GROMACS .gro file of C-alpha atoms in nm:
model
  288
    1UNK     CA    1  -7.179  11.932  -4.371
    2UNK     CA    2  -6.989  11.698  -4.138
    3UNK     CA    3  -6.621  11.705  -4.231
    4UNK     CA    4  -6.426  11.936  -4.460
    5UNK     CA    5  -6.555  12.032  -4.803
    6UNK     CA    6  -6.322  11.989  -5.095
    7UNK     CA    7  -6.200  12.311  -5.252
    8UNK     CA    8  -6.387  12.377  -5.581
    9UNK     CA    9  -6.085  12.571  -5.713
   10UNK     CA   10  -5.883  12.249  -5.708
   11UNK     CA   11  -5.885  12.176  -6.082
   12UNK     CA   12  -5.955  11.806  -6.024
   13UNK     CA   13  -6.256  11.884  -5.800
   14UNK     CA   14  -6.368  12.152  -6.049
   15UNK     CA   15  -6.378  11.902  -6.334
   16UNK     CA   16  -6.536  11.621  -6.131
   17UNK     CA   17  -6.811  11.859  -6.024
   18UNK     CA   18  -6.896  11.982  -6.374
   19UNK     CA   19  -6.882  11.651  -6.558
   20UNK     CA   20  -7.087  11.470  -6.292
   21UNK     CA   21  -7.379  11.713  -6.322
   22UNK     CA   22  -7.423  11.866  -6.667
   23UNK     CA   23  -7.686  12.108  -6.534
   24UNK     CA   24  -7.410  12.282  -6.339
   25UNK     CA   25  -7.187  12.304  -6.646
   26UNK     CA   26  -7.467  12.447  -6.860
   27UNK     CA   27  -7.562  12.704  -6.598
   28UNK     CA   28  -7.201  12.814  -6.551
   29UNK     CA   29  -7.147  12.855  -6.926
   30UNK     CA   30  -7.472  13.051  -6.961
   31UNK     CA   31  -7.369  13.273  -6.669
   32UNK     CA   32  -7.039  13.356  -6.839
   33UNK     CA   33  -7.148  13.384  -7.203
   34UNK     CA   34  -7.498  13.529  -7.145
   35UNK     CA   35  -7.634  13.376  -7.468
   36UNK     CA   36  -7.954  13.520  -7.626
   37UNK     CA   37  -8.136  13.193  -7.558
   38UNK     CA   38  -8.081  12.899  -7.320
   39UNK     CA   39  -7.838  12.626  -7.422
   40UNK     CA   40  -8.048  12.340  -7.559
   41UNK     CA   41  -7.781  12.078  -7.615
   42UNK     CA   42  -7.429  12.029  -7.481
   43UNK     CA   43  -7.205  11.725  -7.532
   44UNK     CA   44  -6.912  11.683  -7.291
   45UNK     CA   45  -6.620  11.556  -7.500
   46UNK     CA   46  -6.374  11.449  -7.232
   47UNK     CA   47  -6.550  11.345  -6.910
   48UNK     CA   48  -6.270  11.106  -6.811
   49UNK     CA   49  -6.010  11.188  -6.546
   50UNK     CA   50  -5.659  11.046  -6.606
   51UNK     CA   51  -5.602  10.750  -6.377
   52UNK     CA   52  -5.267  10.872  -6.245
   53UNK     CA   53  -5.193  11.243  -6.219
   54UNK     CA   54  -4.874  11.194  -6.017
   55UNK     CA   55  -4.561  11.318  -6.189
   56UNK     CA   56  -4.750  11.535  -6.438
   57UNK     CA   57  -4.802  11.855  -6.241
   58UNK     CA   58  -4.880  12.066  -6.547
   59UNK     CA   59  -5.158  11.842  -6.684
   60UNK     CA   60  -5.475  12.027  -6.787
   61UNK     CA   61  -5.802  11.917  -6.632
   62UNK     CA   62  -6.027  12.126  -6.853
   63UNK     CA   63  -6.384  12.046  -6.958
   64UNK     CA   64  -6.440  12.050  -7.335
   65UNK     CA   65  -6.795  12.048  -7.467
   66UNK     CA   66  -6.967  12.082  -7.805
   67UNK     CA   67  -7.285  12.281  -7.872
   68UNK     CA   68  -7.554  12.162  -8.111
   69UNK     CA   69  -7.420  12.389  -8.390
   70UNK     CA   70  -7.072  12.230  -8.364
   71UNK     CA   71  -6.902  12.515  -8.181
   72UNK     CA   72  -6.675  12.427  -7.889
   73UNK     CA   73  -6.638  12.562  -7.538
   74UNK     CA   74  -6.346  12.486  -7.308
   75UNK     CA   75  -6.384  12.553  -6.934
   76UNK     CA   76  -6.094  12.528  -6.692
   77UNK     CA   77  -5.976  12.630  -6.349
   78UNK     CA   78  -5.635  12.799  -6.328
   79UNK     CA   79  -5.531  12.747  -5.967
   80UNK     CA   80  -5.182  12.891  -6.005
   81UNK     CA   81  -5.006  13.136  -6.231
   82UNK     CA   82  -4.827  12.970  -6.518
   83UNK     CA   83  -4.535  13.099  -6.724
   84UNK     CA   84  -4.633  13.261  -7.057
   85UNK     CA   85  -5.003  13.255  -6.966
   86UNK     CA   86  -5.128  13.457  -7.270
   87UNK     CA   87  -4.936  13.239  -7.517
   88UNK     CA   88  -5.063  12.923  -7.348
   89UNK     CA   89  -5.419  13.058  -7.362
   90UNK     CA   90  -5.397  13.131  -7.734
   91UNK     CA   91  -5.233  12.795  -7.807
   92UNK     CA   92  -5.514  12.594  -7.649
   93UNK     CA   93  -5.781  12.815  -7.804
   94UNK     CA   94  -5.621  12.755  -8.145
   95UNK     CA   95  -5.617  12.381  -8.089
   96UNK     CA   96  -5.986  12.381  -8.003
   97UNK     CA   97  -6.068  12.597  -8.304
   98UNK     CA   98  -5.897  12.363  -8.550
   99UNK     CA   99  -6.082  12.072  -8.388
  100UNK     CA  100  -6.411  12.215  -8.520
  101UNK     CA  101  -6.295  12.139  -8.876
  102UNK     CA  102  -6.296  11.780  -8.999
  103UNK     CA  103  -6.036  11.656  -9.248
  104UNK     CA  104  -6.129  11.758  -9.602
  105UNK     CA  105  -6.380  12.026  -9.501
  106UNK     CA  106  -6.367  12.385  -9.632
  107UNK     CA  107  -6.266  12.666  -9.393
  108UNK     CA  108  -6.625  12.787  -9.407
  109UNK     CA  109  -6.714  12.482  -9.194
  110UNK     CA  110  -6.512  12.614  -8.899
  111UNK     CA  111  -6.726  12.687  -8.594
  112UNK     CA  112  -6.669  12.928  -8.302
  113UNK     CA  113  -6.441  12.822  -8.018
  114UNK     CA  114  -6.480  12.974  -7.673
  115UNK     CA  115  -6.238  12.950  -7.380
  116UNK     CA  116  -6.357  13.013  -7.024
  117UNK     CA  117  -6.075  13.033  -6.770
  118UNK     CA  118  -6.140  13.080  -6.397
  119UNK     CA  119  -5.831  13.211  -6.215
  120UNK     CA  120  -5.754  13.219  -5.843
  121UNK     CA  121  -5.493  13.491  -5.897
  122UNK     CA  122  -5.449  13.796  -6.119
  123UNK     CA  123  -5.320  13.684  -6.459
  124UNK     CA  124  -5.411  13.986  -6.675
  125UNK     CA  125  -5.345  14.332  -6.524
  126UNK     CA  126  -5.679  14.490  -6.612
  127UNK     CA  127  -5.815  14.515  -6.259
  128UNK     CA  128  -6.131  14.348  -6.386
  129UNK     CA  129  -6.309  14.032  -6.274
  130UNK     CA  130  -6.461  13.933  -6.610
  131UNK     CA  131  -6.227  13.994  -6.905
  132UNK     CA  132  -6.364  13.919  -7.253
  133UNK     CA  133  -6.115  13.907  -7.539
  134UNK     CA  134  -6.247  13.929  -7.897
  135UNK     CA  135  -6.105  13.972  -8.249
  136UNK     CA  136  -6.182  14.338  -8.326
  137UNK     CA  137  -6.039  14.609  -8.553
  138UNK     CA  138  -5.831  14.841  -8.336
  139UNK     CA  139  -5.975  15.179  -8.443
  140UNK     CA  140  -6.344  15.121  -8.502
  141UNK     CA  141  -6.408  14.793  -8.322
  142UNK     CA  142  -6.528  14.610  -8.633
  143UNK     CA  143  -6.537  14.236  -8.554
  144UNK     CA  144  -6.309  14.030  -8.776
  145UNK     CA  145  -6.498  13.718  -8.671
  146UNK     CA  146  -6.731  13.600  -8.398
  147UNK     CA  147  -6.536  13.272  -8.382
  148UNK     CA  148  -6.283  13.404  -8.129
  149UNK     CA  149  -6.379  13.444  -7.763
  150UNK     CA  150  -6.166  13.407  -7.452
  151UNK     CA  151  -6.315  13.480  -7.110
  152UNK     CA  152  -6.074  13.522  -6.817
  153UNK     CA  153  -6.247  13.541  -6.479
  154UNK     CA  154  -6.023  13.658  -6.195
  155UNK     CA  155  -6.170  13.566  -5.857
  156UNK     CA  156  -5.959  13.818  -5.658
  157UNK     CA  157  -6.134  14.102  -5.843
  158UNK     CA  158  -6.495  13.997  -5.783
  159UNK     CA  159  -6.550  14.270  -5.522
  160UNK     CA  160  -6.456  14.533  -5.782
  161UNK     CA  161  -6.705  14.403  -6.041
  162UNK     CA  162  -7.002  14.638  -6.077
  163UNK     CA  163  -7.133  14.521  -6.414
  164UNK     CA  164  -7.155  14.146  -6.350
  165UNK     CA  165  -7.484  13.956  -6.347
  166UNK     CA  166  -7.609  13.811  -6.020
  167UNK     CA  167  -7.592  13.466  -6.179
  168UNK     CA  168  -7.221  13.498  -6.256
  169UNK     CA  169  -7.153  13.654  -5.917
  170UNK     CA  170  -7.302  13.348  -5.749
  171UNK     CA  171  -7.074  13.114  -5.940
  172UNK     CA  172  -6.773  13.325  -5.845
  173UNK     CA  173  -6.883  13.327  -5.481
  174UNK     CA  174  -6.932  12.950  -5.490
  175UNK     CA  175  -6.582  12.892  -5.627
  176UNK     CA  176  -6.431  13.134  -5.378
  177UNK     CA  177  -6.631  13.017  -5.073
  178UNK     CA  178  -6.438  12.880  -4.778
  179UNK     CA  179  -6.687  12.863  -4.488
  180UNK     CA  180  -7.007  12.669  -4.422
  181UNK     CA  181  -7.194  12.997  -4.388
  182UNK     CA  182  -7.093  13.110  -4.736
  183UNK     CA  183  -7.202  12.782  -4.893
  184UNK     CA  184  -7.527  12.773  -4.692
  185UNK     CA  185  -7.614  13.130  -4.793
  186UNK     CA  186  -7.560  13.050  -5.160
  187UNK     CA  187  -7.770  12.733  -5.134
  188UNK     CA  188  -8.062  12.939  -5.000
  189UNK     CA  189  -8.034  13.202  -5.272
  190UNK     CA  190  -8.072  12.987  -5.582
  191UNK     CA  191  -8.171  12.626  -5.669
  192UNK     CA  192  -7.869  12.570  -5.896
  193UNK     CA  193  -7.639  12.687  -5.617
  194UNK     CA  194  -7.814  12.448  -5.378
  195UNK     CA  195  -7.746  12.169  -5.630
  196UNK     CA  196  -7.381  12.275  -5.665
  197UNK     CA  197  -7.331  12.269  -5.287
  198UNK     CA  198  -7.508  11.932  -5.261
  199UNK     CA  199  -7.291  11.783  -5.537
  200UNK     CA  200  -6.975  11.923  -5.377
  201UNK     CA  201  -7.073  11.773  -5.041
  202UNK     CA  202  -7.134  11.436  -5.205
  203UNK     CA  203  -6.796  11.454  -5.374
  204UNK     CA  204  -6.631  11.556  -5.047
  205UNK     CA  205  -6.761  11.240  -4.878
  206UNK     CA  206  -6.605  11.016  -5.143
  207UNK     CA  207  -6.276  10.879  -4.998
  208UNK     CA  208  -6.120  10.825  -5.341
  209UNK     CA  209  -6.206  11.177  -5.455
  210UNK     CA  210  -6.058  11.318  -5.135
  211UNK     CA  211  -5.733  11.122  -5.181
  212UNK     CA  212  -5.697  11.229  -5.542
  213UNK     CA  213  -5.780  11.592  -5.463
  214UNK     CA  214  -5.517  11.601  -5.188
  215UNK     CA  215  -5.260  11.437  -5.416
  216UNK     CA  216  -5.338  11.697  -5.682
  217UNK     CA  217  -5.291  11.980  -5.431
  218UNK     CA  218  -4.955  11.832  -5.325
  219UNK     CA  219  -4.840  11.796  -5.686
  220UNK     CA  220  -4.938  12.153  -5.774
  221UNK     CA  221  -4.764  12.285  -5.463
  222UNK     CA  222  -4.445  12.104  -5.565
  223UNK     CA  223  -4.483  12.241  -5.918
  224UNK     CA  224  -4.520  12.598  -5.788
  225UNK     CA  225  -4.220  12.556  -5.559
  226UNK     CA  226  -4.008  12.426  -5.845
  227UNK     CA  227  -4.101  12.731  -6.053
  228UNK     CA  228  -4.003  12.964  -5.769
  229UNK     CA  229  -3.674  12.781  -5.716
  230UNK     CA  230  -3.595  12.795  -6.087
  231UNK     CA  231  -3.670  13.166  -6.098
  232UNK     CA  232  -3.452  13.237  -5.794
  233UNK     CA  233  -3.173  13.025  -5.937
  234UNK     CA  234  -3.189  13.217  -6.263
  235UNK     CA  235  -3.191  13.549  -6.076
  236UNK     CA  236  -2.887  13.447  -5.871
  237UNK     CA  237  -2.694  13.342  -6.183
  238UNK     CA  238  -2.767  13.673  -6.352
  239UNK     CA  239  -2.660  13.874  -6.049
  240UNK     CA  240  -2.342  13.670  -6.008
  241UNK     CA  241  -2.233  13.749  -6.363
  242UNK     CA  242  -2.306  14.118  -6.303
  243UNK     CA  243  -2.098  14.117  -5.984
  244UNK     CA  244  -1.808  13.951  -6.169
  245UNK     CA  245  -1.819  14.222  -6.436
  246UNK     CA  246  -1.809  14.493  -6.167
  247UNK     CA  247  -1.518  14.322  -5.987
  248UNK     CA  248  -1.324  14.281  -6.312
  249UNK     CA  249  -1.377  14.648  -6.395
  250UNK     CA  250  -1.257  14.758  -6.047
  251UNK     CA  251  -0.977  14.513  -5.975
  252UNK     CA  252  -0.885  14.334  -6.298
  253UNK     CA  253  -0.937  13.967  -6.394
  254UNK     CA  254  -1.094  13.746  -6.127
  255UNK     CA  255  -0.941  13.401  -6.070
  256UNK     CA  256  -1.146  13.089  -6.140
  257UNK     CA  257  -1.160  12.997  -5.771
  258UNK     CA  258  -1.293  13.340  -5.669
  259UNK     CA  259  -1.535  13.344  -5.962
  260UNK     CA  260  -1.669  13.008  -5.845
  261UNK     CA  261  -1.717  13.155  -5.496
  262UNK     CA  262  -1.920  13.443  -5.642
  263UNK     CA  263  -2.134  13.212  -5.855
  264UNK     CA  264  -2.211  12.993  -5.553
  265UNK     CA  265  -2.324  13.288  -5.338
  266UNK     CA  266  -2.686  13.361  -5.248
  267UNK     CA  267  -2.869  13.665  -5.379
  268UNK     CA  268  -2.828  13.845  -5.043
  269UNK     CA  269  -2.453  13.784  -5.041
  270UNK     CA  270  -2.423  13.901  -5.402
  271UNK     CA  271  -2.599  14.224  -5.304
  272UNK     CA  272  -2.345  14.268  -5.025
  273UNK     CA  273  -2.057  14.208  -5.271
  274UNK     CA  274  -2.201  14.476  -5.499
  275UNK     CA  275  -2.218  14.732  -5.218
  276UNK     CA  276  -1.863  14.655  -5.100
  277UNK     CA  277  -1.726  14.684  -5.454
  278UNK     CA  278  -1.817  15.053  -5.456
  279UNK     CA  279  -1.571  15.152  -5.180
  280UNK     CA  280  -1.339  14.851  -5.134
  281UNK     CA  281  -0.971  14.897  -5.209
  282UNK     CA  282  -0.906  14.534  -5.303
  283UNK     CA  283  -1.080  14.223  -5.429
  284UNK     CA  284  -1.010  14.043  -5.100
  285UNK     CA  285  -1.188  14.322  -4.913
  286UNK     CA  286  -1.500  14.263  -5.123
  287UNK     CA  287  -1.506  13.886  -5.087
  288UNK     CA  288  -1.390  13.841  -4.729
   0.00000   0.00000   0.00000
């Protein structure tokens, strides 16, 4: 391809790719779920992309679809770690599950809900690529219900996966590909991969798609940076209060002006204060 391919792990590109060619979506879902028979019917429920993603860095660009029997599947790309990931995962699964029940229907009308989450980083510490979470009895494994399924696919662990189908491996390789050679090799291996590469190339040549994908990358980068800054700020505040407790224990009450100096210090400086407090003979010696 002439030019740079868009990154399929960009959640905007991921959704545009799957909703523009339902054959790709069906094949991906079959690769993950390995159903006993091919999917005959699939209705995409939210093919639209919000017109303006700017300012909403945490917006979800998932693909929700309904099977012929009324069950739901939700497919998304998780391009960065999010706080409280397990709770978030359960919350959105629960929302999809309740959506299978219309107002006034009995609970027996509820249909299965399946979540498929592709991750570019490790979000569950299992060391596994394909993690399948079910509702099972702890001791004997008896299934409480077949309505609960969450699949977490961690791209960094693909090389460690020994029990994954070739079909699913190809999708993981496609999403993780970064060179022309990798994409070209996949295209030669399988017709659906050739179609996926062709669709990605077509999308990559669309100026509007490129602008929106870049804007999405910028927004997510700012979102990640803000999370890091918030975490560091919280860490510094906690350490500052610990240092003040140590200083009070060693030298008595700390004045408001000196306490303000400690609270304004960086983490590295707070570490230095802590070390000095062990041997210093005065408060001034610690804070000089």
